[in-house]
PDB file of C-alpha atoms in Angstrom:
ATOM      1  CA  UNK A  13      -7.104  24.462  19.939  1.00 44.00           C
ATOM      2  CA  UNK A  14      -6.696  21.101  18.996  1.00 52.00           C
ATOM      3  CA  UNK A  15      -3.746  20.651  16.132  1.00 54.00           C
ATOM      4  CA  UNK A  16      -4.661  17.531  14.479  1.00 72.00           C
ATOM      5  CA  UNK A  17      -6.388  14.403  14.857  1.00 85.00           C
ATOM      6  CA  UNK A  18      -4.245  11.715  16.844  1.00 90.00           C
ATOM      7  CA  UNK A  19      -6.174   8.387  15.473  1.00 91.00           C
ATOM      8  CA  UNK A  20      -7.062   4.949  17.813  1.00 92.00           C
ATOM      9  CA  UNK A  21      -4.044   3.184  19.027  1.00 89.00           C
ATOM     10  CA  UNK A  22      -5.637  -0.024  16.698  1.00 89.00           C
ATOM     11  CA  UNK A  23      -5.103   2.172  13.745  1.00 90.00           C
ATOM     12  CA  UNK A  24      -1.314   2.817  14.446  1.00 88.00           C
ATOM     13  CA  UNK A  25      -1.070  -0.621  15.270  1.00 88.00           C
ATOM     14  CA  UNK A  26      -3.078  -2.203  11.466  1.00 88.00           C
ATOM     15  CA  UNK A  27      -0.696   0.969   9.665  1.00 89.00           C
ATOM     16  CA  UNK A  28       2.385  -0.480  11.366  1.00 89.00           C
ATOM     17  CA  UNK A  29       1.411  -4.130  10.687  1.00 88.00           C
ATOM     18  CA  UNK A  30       0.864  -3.271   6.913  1.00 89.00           C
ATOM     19  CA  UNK A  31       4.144  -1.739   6.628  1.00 90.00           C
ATOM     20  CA  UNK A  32       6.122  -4.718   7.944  1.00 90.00           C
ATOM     21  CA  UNK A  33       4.489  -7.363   6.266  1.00 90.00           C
ATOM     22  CA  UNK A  34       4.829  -5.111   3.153  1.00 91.00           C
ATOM     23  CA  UNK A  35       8.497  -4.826   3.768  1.00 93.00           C
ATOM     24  CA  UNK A  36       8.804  -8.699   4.716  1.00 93.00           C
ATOM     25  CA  UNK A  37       6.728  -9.314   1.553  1.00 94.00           C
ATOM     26  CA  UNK A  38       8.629  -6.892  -1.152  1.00 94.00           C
ATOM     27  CA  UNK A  39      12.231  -8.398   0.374  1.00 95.00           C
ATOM     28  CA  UNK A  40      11.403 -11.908  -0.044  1.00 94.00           C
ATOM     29  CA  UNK A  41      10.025 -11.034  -3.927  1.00 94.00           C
ATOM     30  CA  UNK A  42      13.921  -9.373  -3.971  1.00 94.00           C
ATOM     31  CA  UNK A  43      15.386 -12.162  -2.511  1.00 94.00           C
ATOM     32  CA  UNK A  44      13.802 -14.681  -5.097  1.00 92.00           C
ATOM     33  CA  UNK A  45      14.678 -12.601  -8.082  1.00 93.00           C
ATOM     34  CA  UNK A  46      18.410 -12.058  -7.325  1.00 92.00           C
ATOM     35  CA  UNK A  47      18.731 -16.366  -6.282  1.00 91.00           C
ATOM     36  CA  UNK A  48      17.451 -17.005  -9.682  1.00 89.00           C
ATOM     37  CA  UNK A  49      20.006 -14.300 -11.034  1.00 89.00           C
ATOM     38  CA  UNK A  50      22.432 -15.681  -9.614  1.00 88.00           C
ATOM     39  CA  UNK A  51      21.758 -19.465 -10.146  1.00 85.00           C
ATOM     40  CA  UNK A  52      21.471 -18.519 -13.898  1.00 85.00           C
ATOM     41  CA  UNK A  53      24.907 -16.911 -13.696  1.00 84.00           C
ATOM     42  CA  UNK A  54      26.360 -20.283 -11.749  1.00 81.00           C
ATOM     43  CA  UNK A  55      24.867 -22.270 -14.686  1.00 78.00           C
ATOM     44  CA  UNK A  56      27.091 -19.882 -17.591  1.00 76.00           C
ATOM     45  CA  UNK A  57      29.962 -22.972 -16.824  1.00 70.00           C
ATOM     46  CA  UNK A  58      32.854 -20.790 -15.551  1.00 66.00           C
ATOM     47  CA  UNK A  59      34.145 -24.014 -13.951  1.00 63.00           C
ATOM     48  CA  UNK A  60      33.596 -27.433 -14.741  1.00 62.00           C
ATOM     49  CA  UNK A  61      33.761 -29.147 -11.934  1.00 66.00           C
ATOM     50  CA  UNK A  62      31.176 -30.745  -9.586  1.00 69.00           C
ATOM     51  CA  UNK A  63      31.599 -28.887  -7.171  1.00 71.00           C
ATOM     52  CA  UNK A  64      30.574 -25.862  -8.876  1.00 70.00           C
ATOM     53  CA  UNK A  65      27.507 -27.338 -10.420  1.00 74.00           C
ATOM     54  CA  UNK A  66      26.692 -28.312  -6.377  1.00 80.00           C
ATOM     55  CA  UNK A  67      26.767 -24.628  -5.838  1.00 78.00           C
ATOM     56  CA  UNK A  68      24.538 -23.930  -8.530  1.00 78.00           C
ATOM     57  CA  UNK A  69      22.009 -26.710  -7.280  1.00 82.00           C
ATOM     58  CA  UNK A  70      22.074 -25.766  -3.789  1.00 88.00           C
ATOM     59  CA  UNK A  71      20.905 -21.928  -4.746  1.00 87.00           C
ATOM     60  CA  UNK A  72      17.812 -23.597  -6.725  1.00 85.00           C
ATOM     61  CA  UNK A  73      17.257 -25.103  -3.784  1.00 89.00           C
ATOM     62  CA  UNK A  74      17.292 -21.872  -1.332  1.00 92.00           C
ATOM     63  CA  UNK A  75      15.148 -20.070  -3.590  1.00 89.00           C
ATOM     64  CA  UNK A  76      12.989 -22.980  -3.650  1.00 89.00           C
ATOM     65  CA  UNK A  77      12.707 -22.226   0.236  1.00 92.00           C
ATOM     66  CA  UNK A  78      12.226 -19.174   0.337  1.00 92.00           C
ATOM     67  CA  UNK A  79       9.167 -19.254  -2.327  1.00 90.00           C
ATOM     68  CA  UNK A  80       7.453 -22.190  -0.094  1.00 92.00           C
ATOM     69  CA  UNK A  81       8.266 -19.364   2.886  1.00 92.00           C
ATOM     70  CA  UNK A  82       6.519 -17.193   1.709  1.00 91.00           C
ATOM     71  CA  UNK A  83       3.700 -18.705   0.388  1.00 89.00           C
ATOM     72  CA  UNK A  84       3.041 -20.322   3.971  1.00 90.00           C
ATOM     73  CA  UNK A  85       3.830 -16.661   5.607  1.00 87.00           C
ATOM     74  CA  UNK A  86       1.097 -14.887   3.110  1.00 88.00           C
ATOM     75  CA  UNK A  87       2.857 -11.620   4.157  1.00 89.00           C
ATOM     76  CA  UNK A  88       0.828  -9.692   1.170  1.00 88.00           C
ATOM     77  CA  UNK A  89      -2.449 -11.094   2.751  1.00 86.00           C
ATOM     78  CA  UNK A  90      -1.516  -9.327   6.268  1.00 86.00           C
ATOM     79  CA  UNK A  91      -0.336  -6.292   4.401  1.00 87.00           C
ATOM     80  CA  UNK A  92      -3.875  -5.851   2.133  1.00 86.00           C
ATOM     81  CA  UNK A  93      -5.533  -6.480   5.373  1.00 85.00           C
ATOM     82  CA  UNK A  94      -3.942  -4.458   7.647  1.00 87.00           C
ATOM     83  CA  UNK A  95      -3.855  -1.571   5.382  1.00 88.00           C
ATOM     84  CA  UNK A  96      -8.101  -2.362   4.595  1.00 86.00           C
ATOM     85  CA  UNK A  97      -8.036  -2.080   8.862  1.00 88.00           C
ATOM     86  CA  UNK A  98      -6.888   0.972   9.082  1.00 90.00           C
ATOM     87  CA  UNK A  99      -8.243   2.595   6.864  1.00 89.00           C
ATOM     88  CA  UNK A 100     -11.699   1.479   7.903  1.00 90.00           C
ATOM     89  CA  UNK A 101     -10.683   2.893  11.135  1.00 92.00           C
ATOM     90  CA  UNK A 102      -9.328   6.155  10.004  1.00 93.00           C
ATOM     91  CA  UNK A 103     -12.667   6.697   8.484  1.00 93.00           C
ATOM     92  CA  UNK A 104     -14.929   6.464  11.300  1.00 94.00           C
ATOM     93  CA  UNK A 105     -12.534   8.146  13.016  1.00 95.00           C
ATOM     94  CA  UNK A 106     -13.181  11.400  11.563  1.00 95.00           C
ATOM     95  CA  UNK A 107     -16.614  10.476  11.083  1.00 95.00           C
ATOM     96  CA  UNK A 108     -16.965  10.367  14.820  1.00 95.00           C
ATOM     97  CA  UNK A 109     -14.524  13.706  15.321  1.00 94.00           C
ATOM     98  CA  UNK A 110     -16.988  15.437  12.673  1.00 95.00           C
ATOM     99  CA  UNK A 111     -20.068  14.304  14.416  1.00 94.00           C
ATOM    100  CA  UNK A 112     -21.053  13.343  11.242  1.00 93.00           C
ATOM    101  CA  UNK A 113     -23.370   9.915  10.654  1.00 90.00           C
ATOM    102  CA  UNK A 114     -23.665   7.284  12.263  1.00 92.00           C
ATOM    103  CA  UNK A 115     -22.061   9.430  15.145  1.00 93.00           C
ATOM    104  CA  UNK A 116     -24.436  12.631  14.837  1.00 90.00           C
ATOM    105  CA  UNK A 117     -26.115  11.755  18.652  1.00 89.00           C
ATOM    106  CA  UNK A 118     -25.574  13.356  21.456  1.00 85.00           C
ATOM    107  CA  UNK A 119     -25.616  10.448  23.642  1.00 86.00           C
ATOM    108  CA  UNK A 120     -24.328   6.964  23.167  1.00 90.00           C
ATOM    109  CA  UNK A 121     -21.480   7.710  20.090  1.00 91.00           C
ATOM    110  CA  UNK A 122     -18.950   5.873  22.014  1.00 93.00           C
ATOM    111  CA  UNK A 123     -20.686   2.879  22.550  1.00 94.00           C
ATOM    112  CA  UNK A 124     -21.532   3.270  18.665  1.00 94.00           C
ATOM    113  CA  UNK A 125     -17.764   3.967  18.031  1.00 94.00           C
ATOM    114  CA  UNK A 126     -16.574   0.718  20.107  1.00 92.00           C
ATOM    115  CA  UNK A 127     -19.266  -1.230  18.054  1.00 94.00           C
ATOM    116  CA  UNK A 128     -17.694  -0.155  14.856  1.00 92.00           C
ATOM    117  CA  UNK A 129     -14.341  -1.327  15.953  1.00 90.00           C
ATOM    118  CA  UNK A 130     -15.402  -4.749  16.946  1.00 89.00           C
ATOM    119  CA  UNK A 131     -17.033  -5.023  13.665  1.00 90.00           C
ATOM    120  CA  UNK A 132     -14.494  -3.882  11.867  1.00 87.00           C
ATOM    121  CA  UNK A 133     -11.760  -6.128  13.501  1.00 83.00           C
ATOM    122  CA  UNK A 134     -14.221  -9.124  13.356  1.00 81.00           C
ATOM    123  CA  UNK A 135     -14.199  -8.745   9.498  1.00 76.00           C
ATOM    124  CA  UNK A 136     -10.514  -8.775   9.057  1.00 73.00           C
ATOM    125  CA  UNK A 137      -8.615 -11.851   8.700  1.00 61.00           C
ATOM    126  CA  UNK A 138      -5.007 -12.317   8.491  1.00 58.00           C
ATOM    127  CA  UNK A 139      -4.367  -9.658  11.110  1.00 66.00           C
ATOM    128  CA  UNK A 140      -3.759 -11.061  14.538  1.00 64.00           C
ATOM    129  CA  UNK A 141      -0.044 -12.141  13.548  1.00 61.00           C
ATOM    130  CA  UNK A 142       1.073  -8.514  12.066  1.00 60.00           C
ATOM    131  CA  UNK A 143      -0.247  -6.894  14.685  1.00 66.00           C
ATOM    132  CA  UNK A 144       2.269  -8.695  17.289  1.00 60.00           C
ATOM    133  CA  UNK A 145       4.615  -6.372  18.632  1.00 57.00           C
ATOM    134  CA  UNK A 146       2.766  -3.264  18.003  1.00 57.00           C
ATOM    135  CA  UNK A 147       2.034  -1.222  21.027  1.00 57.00           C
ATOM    136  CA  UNK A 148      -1.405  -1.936  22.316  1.00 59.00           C
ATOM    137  CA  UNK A 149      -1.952   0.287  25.446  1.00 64.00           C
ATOM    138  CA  UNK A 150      -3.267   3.431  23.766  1.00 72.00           C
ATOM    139  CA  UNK A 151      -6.830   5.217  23.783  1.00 82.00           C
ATOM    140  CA  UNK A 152      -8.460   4.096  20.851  1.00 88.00           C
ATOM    141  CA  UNK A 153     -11.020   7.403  21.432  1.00 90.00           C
ATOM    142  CA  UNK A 154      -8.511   9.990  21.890  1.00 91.00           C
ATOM    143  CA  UNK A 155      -8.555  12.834  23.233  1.00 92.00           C
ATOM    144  CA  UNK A 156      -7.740  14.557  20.264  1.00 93.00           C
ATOM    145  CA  UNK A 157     -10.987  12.881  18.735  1.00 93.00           C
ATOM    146  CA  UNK A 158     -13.038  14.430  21.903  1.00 93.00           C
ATOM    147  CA  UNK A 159     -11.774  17.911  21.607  1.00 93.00           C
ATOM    148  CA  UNK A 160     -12.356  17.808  18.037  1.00 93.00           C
ATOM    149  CA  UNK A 161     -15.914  16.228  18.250  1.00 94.00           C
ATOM    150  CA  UNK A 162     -16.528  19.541  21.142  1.00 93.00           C
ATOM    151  CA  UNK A 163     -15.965  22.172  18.734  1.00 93.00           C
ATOM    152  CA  UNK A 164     -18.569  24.492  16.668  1.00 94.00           C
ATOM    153  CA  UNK A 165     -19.167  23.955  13.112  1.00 94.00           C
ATOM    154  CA  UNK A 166     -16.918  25.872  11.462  1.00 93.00           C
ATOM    155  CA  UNK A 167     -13.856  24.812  13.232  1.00 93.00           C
ATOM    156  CA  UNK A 168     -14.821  21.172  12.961  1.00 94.00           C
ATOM    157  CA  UNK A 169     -15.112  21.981   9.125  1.00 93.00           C
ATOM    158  CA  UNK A 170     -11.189  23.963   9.221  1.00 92.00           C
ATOM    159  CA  UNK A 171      -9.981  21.043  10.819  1.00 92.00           C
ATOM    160  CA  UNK A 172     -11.316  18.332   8.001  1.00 94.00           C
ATOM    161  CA  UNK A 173     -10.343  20.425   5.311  1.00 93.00           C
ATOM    162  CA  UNK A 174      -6.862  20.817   6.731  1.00 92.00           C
ATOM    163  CA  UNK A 175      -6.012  17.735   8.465  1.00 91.00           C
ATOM    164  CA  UNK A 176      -7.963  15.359   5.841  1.00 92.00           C
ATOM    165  CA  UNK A 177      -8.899  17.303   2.633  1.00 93.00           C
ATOM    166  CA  UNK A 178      -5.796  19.114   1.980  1.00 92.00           C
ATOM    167  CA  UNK A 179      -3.540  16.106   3.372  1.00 91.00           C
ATOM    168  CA  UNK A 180      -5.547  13.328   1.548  1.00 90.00           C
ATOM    169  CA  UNK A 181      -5.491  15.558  -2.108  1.00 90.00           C
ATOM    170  CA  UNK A 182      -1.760  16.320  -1.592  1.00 92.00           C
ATOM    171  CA  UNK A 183      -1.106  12.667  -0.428  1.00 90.00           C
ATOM    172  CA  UNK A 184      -3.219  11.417  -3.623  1.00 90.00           C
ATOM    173  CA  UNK A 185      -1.062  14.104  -6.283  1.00 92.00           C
ATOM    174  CA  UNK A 186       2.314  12.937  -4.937  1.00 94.00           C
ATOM    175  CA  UNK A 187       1.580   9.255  -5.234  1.00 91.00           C
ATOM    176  CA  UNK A 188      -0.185   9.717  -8.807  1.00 92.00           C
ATOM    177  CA  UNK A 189       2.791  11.540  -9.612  1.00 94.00           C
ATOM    178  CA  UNK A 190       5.414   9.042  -8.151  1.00 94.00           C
ATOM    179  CA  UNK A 191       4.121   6.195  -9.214  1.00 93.00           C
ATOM    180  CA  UNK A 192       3.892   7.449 -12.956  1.00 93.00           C
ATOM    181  CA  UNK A 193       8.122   7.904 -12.969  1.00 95.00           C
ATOM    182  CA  UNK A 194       8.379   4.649 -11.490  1.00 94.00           C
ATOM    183  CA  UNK A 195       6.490   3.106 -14.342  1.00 93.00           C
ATOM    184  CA  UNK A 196       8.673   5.179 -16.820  1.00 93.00           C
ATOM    185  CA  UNK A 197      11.742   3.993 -14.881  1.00 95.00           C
ATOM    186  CA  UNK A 198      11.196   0.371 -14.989  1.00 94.00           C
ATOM    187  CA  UNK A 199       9.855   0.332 -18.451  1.00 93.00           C
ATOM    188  CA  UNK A 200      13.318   2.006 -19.337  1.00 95.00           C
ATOM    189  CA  UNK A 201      15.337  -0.330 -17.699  1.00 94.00           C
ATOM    190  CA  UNK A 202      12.983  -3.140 -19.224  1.00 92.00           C
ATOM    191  CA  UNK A 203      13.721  -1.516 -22.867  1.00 93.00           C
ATOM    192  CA  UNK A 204      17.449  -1.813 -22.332  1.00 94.00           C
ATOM    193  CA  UNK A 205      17.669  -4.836 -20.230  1.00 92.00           C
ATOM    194  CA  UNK A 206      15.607  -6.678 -23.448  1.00 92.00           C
ATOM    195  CA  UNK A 207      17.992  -5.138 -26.087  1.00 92.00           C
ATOM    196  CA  UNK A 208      20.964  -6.419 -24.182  1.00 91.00           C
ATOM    197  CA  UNK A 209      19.584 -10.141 -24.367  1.00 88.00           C
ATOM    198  CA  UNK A 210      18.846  -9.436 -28.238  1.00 88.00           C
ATOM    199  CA  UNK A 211      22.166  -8.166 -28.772  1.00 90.00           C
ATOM    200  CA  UNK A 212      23.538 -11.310 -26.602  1.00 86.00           C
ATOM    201  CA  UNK A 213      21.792 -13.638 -28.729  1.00 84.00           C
ATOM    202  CA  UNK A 214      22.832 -12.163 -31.971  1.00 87.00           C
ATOM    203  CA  UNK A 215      26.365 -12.327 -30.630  1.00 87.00           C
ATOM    204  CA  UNK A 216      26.049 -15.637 -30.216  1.00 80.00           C
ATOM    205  CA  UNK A 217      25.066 -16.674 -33.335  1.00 82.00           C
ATOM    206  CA  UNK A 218      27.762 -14.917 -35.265  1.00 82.00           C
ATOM    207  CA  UNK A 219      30.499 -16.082 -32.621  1.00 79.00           C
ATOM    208  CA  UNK A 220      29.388 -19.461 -31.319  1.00 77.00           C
ATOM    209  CA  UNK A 221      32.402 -20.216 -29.682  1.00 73.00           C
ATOM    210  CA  UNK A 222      31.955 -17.871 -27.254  1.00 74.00           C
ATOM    211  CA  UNK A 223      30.281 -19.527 -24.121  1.00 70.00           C
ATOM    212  CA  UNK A 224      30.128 -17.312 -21.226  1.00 74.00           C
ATOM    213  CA  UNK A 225      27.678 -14.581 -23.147  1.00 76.00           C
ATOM    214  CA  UNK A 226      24.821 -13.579 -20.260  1.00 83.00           C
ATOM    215  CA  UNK A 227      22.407 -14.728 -22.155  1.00 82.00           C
ATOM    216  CA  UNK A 228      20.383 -16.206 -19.176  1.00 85.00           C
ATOM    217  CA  UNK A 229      20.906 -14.287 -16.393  1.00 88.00           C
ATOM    218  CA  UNK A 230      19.986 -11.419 -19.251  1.00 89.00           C
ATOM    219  CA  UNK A 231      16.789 -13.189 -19.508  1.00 89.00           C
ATOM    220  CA  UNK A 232      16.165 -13.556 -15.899  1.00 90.00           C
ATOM    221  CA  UNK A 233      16.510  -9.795 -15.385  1.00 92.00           C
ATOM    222  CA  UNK A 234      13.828  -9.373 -17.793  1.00 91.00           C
ATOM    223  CA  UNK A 235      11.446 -11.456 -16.619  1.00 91.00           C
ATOM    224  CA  UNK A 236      12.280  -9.779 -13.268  1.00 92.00           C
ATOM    225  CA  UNK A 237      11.707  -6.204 -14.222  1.00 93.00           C
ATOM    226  CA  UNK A 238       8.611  -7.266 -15.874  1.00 91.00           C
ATOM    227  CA  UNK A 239       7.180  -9.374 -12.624  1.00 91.00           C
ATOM    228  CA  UNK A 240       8.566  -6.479 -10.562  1.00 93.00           C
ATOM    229  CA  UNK A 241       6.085  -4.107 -12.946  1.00 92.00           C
ATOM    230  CA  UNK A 242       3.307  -6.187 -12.336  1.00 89.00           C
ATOM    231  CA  UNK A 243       3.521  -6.750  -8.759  1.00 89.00           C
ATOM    232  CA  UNK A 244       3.786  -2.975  -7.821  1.00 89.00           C
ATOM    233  CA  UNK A 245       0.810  -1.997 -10.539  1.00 89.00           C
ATOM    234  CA  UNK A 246       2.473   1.285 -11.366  1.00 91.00           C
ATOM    235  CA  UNK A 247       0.626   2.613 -14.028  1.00 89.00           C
ATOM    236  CA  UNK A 248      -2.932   1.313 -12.115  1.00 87.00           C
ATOM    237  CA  UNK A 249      -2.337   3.039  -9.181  1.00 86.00           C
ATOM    238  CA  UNK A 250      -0.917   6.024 -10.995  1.00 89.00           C
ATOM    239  CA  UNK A 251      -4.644   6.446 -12.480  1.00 89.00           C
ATOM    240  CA  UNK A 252      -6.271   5.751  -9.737  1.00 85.00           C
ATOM    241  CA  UNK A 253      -4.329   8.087  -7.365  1.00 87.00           C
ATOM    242  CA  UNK A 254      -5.214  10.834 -10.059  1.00 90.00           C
ATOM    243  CA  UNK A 255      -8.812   9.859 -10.308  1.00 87.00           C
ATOM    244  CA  UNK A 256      -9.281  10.508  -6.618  1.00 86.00           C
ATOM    245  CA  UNK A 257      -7.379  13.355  -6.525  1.00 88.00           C
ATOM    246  CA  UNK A 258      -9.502  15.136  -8.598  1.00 89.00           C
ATOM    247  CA  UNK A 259     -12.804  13.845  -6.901  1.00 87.00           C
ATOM    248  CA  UNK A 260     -11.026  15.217  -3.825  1.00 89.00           C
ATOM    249  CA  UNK A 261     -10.669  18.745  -5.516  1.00 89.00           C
ATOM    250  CA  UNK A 262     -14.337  18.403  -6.647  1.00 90.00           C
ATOM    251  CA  UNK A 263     -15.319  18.083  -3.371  1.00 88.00           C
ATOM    252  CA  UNK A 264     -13.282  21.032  -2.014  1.00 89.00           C
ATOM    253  CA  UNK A 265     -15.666  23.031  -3.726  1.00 90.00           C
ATOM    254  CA  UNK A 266     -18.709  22.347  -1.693  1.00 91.00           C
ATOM    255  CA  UNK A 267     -17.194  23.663   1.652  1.00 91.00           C
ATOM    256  CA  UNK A 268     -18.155  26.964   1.445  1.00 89.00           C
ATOM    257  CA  UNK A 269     -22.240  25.415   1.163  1.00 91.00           C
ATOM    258  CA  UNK A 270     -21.794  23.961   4.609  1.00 92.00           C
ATOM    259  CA  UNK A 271     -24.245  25.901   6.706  1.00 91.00           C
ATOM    260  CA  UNK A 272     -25.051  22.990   9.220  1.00 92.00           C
ATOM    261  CA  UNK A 273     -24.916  20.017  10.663  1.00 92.00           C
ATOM    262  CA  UNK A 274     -26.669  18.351   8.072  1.00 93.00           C
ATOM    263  CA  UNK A 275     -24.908  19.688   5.245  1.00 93.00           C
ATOM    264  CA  UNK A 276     -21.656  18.559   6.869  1.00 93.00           C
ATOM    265  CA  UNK A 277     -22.330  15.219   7.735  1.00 92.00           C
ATOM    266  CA  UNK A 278     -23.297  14.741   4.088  1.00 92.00           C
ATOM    267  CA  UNK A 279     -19.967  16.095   3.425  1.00 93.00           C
ATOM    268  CA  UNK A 280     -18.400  13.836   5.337  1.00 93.00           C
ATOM    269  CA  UNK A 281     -19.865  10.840   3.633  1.00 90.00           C
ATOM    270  CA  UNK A 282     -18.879  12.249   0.247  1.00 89.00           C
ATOM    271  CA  UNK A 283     -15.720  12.580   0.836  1.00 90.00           C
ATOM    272  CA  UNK A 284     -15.208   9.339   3.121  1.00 88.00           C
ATOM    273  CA  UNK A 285     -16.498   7.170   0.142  1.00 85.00           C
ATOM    274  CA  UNK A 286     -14.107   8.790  -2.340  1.00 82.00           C
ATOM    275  CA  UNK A 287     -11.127   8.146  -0.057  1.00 82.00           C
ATOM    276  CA  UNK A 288     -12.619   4.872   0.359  1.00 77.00           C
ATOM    277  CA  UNK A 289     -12.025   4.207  -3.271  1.00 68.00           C
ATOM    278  CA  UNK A 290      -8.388   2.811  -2.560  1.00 65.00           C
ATOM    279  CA  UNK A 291      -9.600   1.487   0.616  1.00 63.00           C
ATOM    280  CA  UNK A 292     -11.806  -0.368  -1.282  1.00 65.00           C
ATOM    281  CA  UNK A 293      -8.776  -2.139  -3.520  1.00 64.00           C
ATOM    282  CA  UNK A 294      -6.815  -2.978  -0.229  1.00 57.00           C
ATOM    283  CA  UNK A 295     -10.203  -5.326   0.780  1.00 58.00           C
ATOM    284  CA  UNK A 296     -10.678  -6.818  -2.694  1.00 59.00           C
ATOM    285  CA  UNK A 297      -6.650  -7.314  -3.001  1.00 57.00           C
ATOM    286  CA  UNK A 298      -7.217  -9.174   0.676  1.00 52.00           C
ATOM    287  CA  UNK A 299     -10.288 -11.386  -0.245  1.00 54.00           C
ATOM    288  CA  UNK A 300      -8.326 -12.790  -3.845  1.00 55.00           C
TER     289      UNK A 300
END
């Protein structure tokens, strides 16, 4: 018996792509935020010489390049793409695996299956670049995919609720959950980060001779946890993780009402559309 469901080799290759450029993408964001820290700590006049102040230029000037960098290298246009990819391609994956529509023929659901690849890559933009490197030699109908497709009703039906229910609710839970801390985290850090610039101020104005208070680079940590906030929508993808989660768990319920084919196919689309809900964000996300 078949374990689990070993997807196309063009869905390894769009997950793989995703996580690089969203690697390459998060770094450079890093890399900006701790060149303006640090240019706003060259600025605090430890030395006045101009030399120094060269120093301090010439780190405007790298962050300057690598902001142009990355807005030439659109990394977070590859990674919302990549990501839409495969999970376009997971889905009609186990579509086709379930024999569930449009693969519910007996004849012909390859051809249909190679179709909705070409489609699907012929909608994406951004791609062809992330997905250099990536191994490209593998089945993209597996064998795993085959077996699967062979097998009666019921055993189809274990494997989706194990290998995709289960997995996708659990997946869905954790992330809700994660993402929720992180947002408690950073606001934390925000709260404490701000009353340290208060306090900084403050100080200066009952000591003004004292010059080297962190008053800027205090600020530019601040406006760094709060663009850091905003880029990785914590508390937006905390609800939505949750909503889906608990469509996921409504769904669950209707397994034991699958008497045939019929019934599961429907099942299938159910439950593809509400994993298709973050899907969904990765294509609007790409087409902004």
């Amino acid at each position: 018996m078949v374990d689990c469901l070993k997807l196309p080799a063009l869905h390894d290759a769009a997950s793989s792509g995703s996580d690089g450029a969203q690697r390459r993408y998060l770094w450079l964001i890093r890399g900006e935020y701790c060149l303006l820290l640090l240019s706003s700590i060259l600025t605090m006049d430890f030395y006045g010489v101009p030399v120094y102040y060269a120093g301090a230029a010439l780190v405007f000037f790298v962050s300057l390049a690598v902001m142009l960098f990355r807005s030439l290298d659109k990394p977070e246009k590859q990674w919302y793409n990549c990501r839409a990819v495969a999970e376009s391609i997971k889905t009609i994956s186990w579509r086709y695996a379930m024999r569930a529509a449009p693969f519910d023929v007996d004849e012909g659901e390859n051809r249909l299956f190679r179709n909705a690849l070409s489609n699907i890559l012929a909608d994406s933009n951004f791609i062809g670049v992330a997905l250099t490197g990536n191994p490209s030699t593998g089945d993209q109908i597996t064998d795993e995919m085959v077996s699967i497709r062979a097998l009666p009703l019921n055993e189809r039906l274990e494997h989706y609720k194990k290998d995709r229910i289960d997995d996708q609710r659990l997946w869905y839970a954790r992330k809700a959950s994660r993402n929720k801390k992180s947002a408690g985290t950073w606001i934390g850090i925000g709260v404490v980060v701000y009353l340290f610039s208060a306090t900084s101020v403050l100080t200066h104005i009952v000591e003004p001779a004292w010059t080297l208070l962190p008053t800027d680079p205090l600020i530019v940590i601040a406006s760094s946890v709060l663009g850091w906030v905003q880029i990785k929508k914590f508390n937006e993808l905390a609800a939505s993780y949750t909503l889906t989660a608990h469509e996921i768990g409504i769904l669950q319920n209707r397994i034991g009402e699958i008497t045939s084919e019929f019934d599961l196919s429907e099942f299938i689309n159910d439950s593809e559309l509400a994993f298709s809900r973050e899907h969904t964000q990765w294509v609007a996300r790409a087409s902004n």
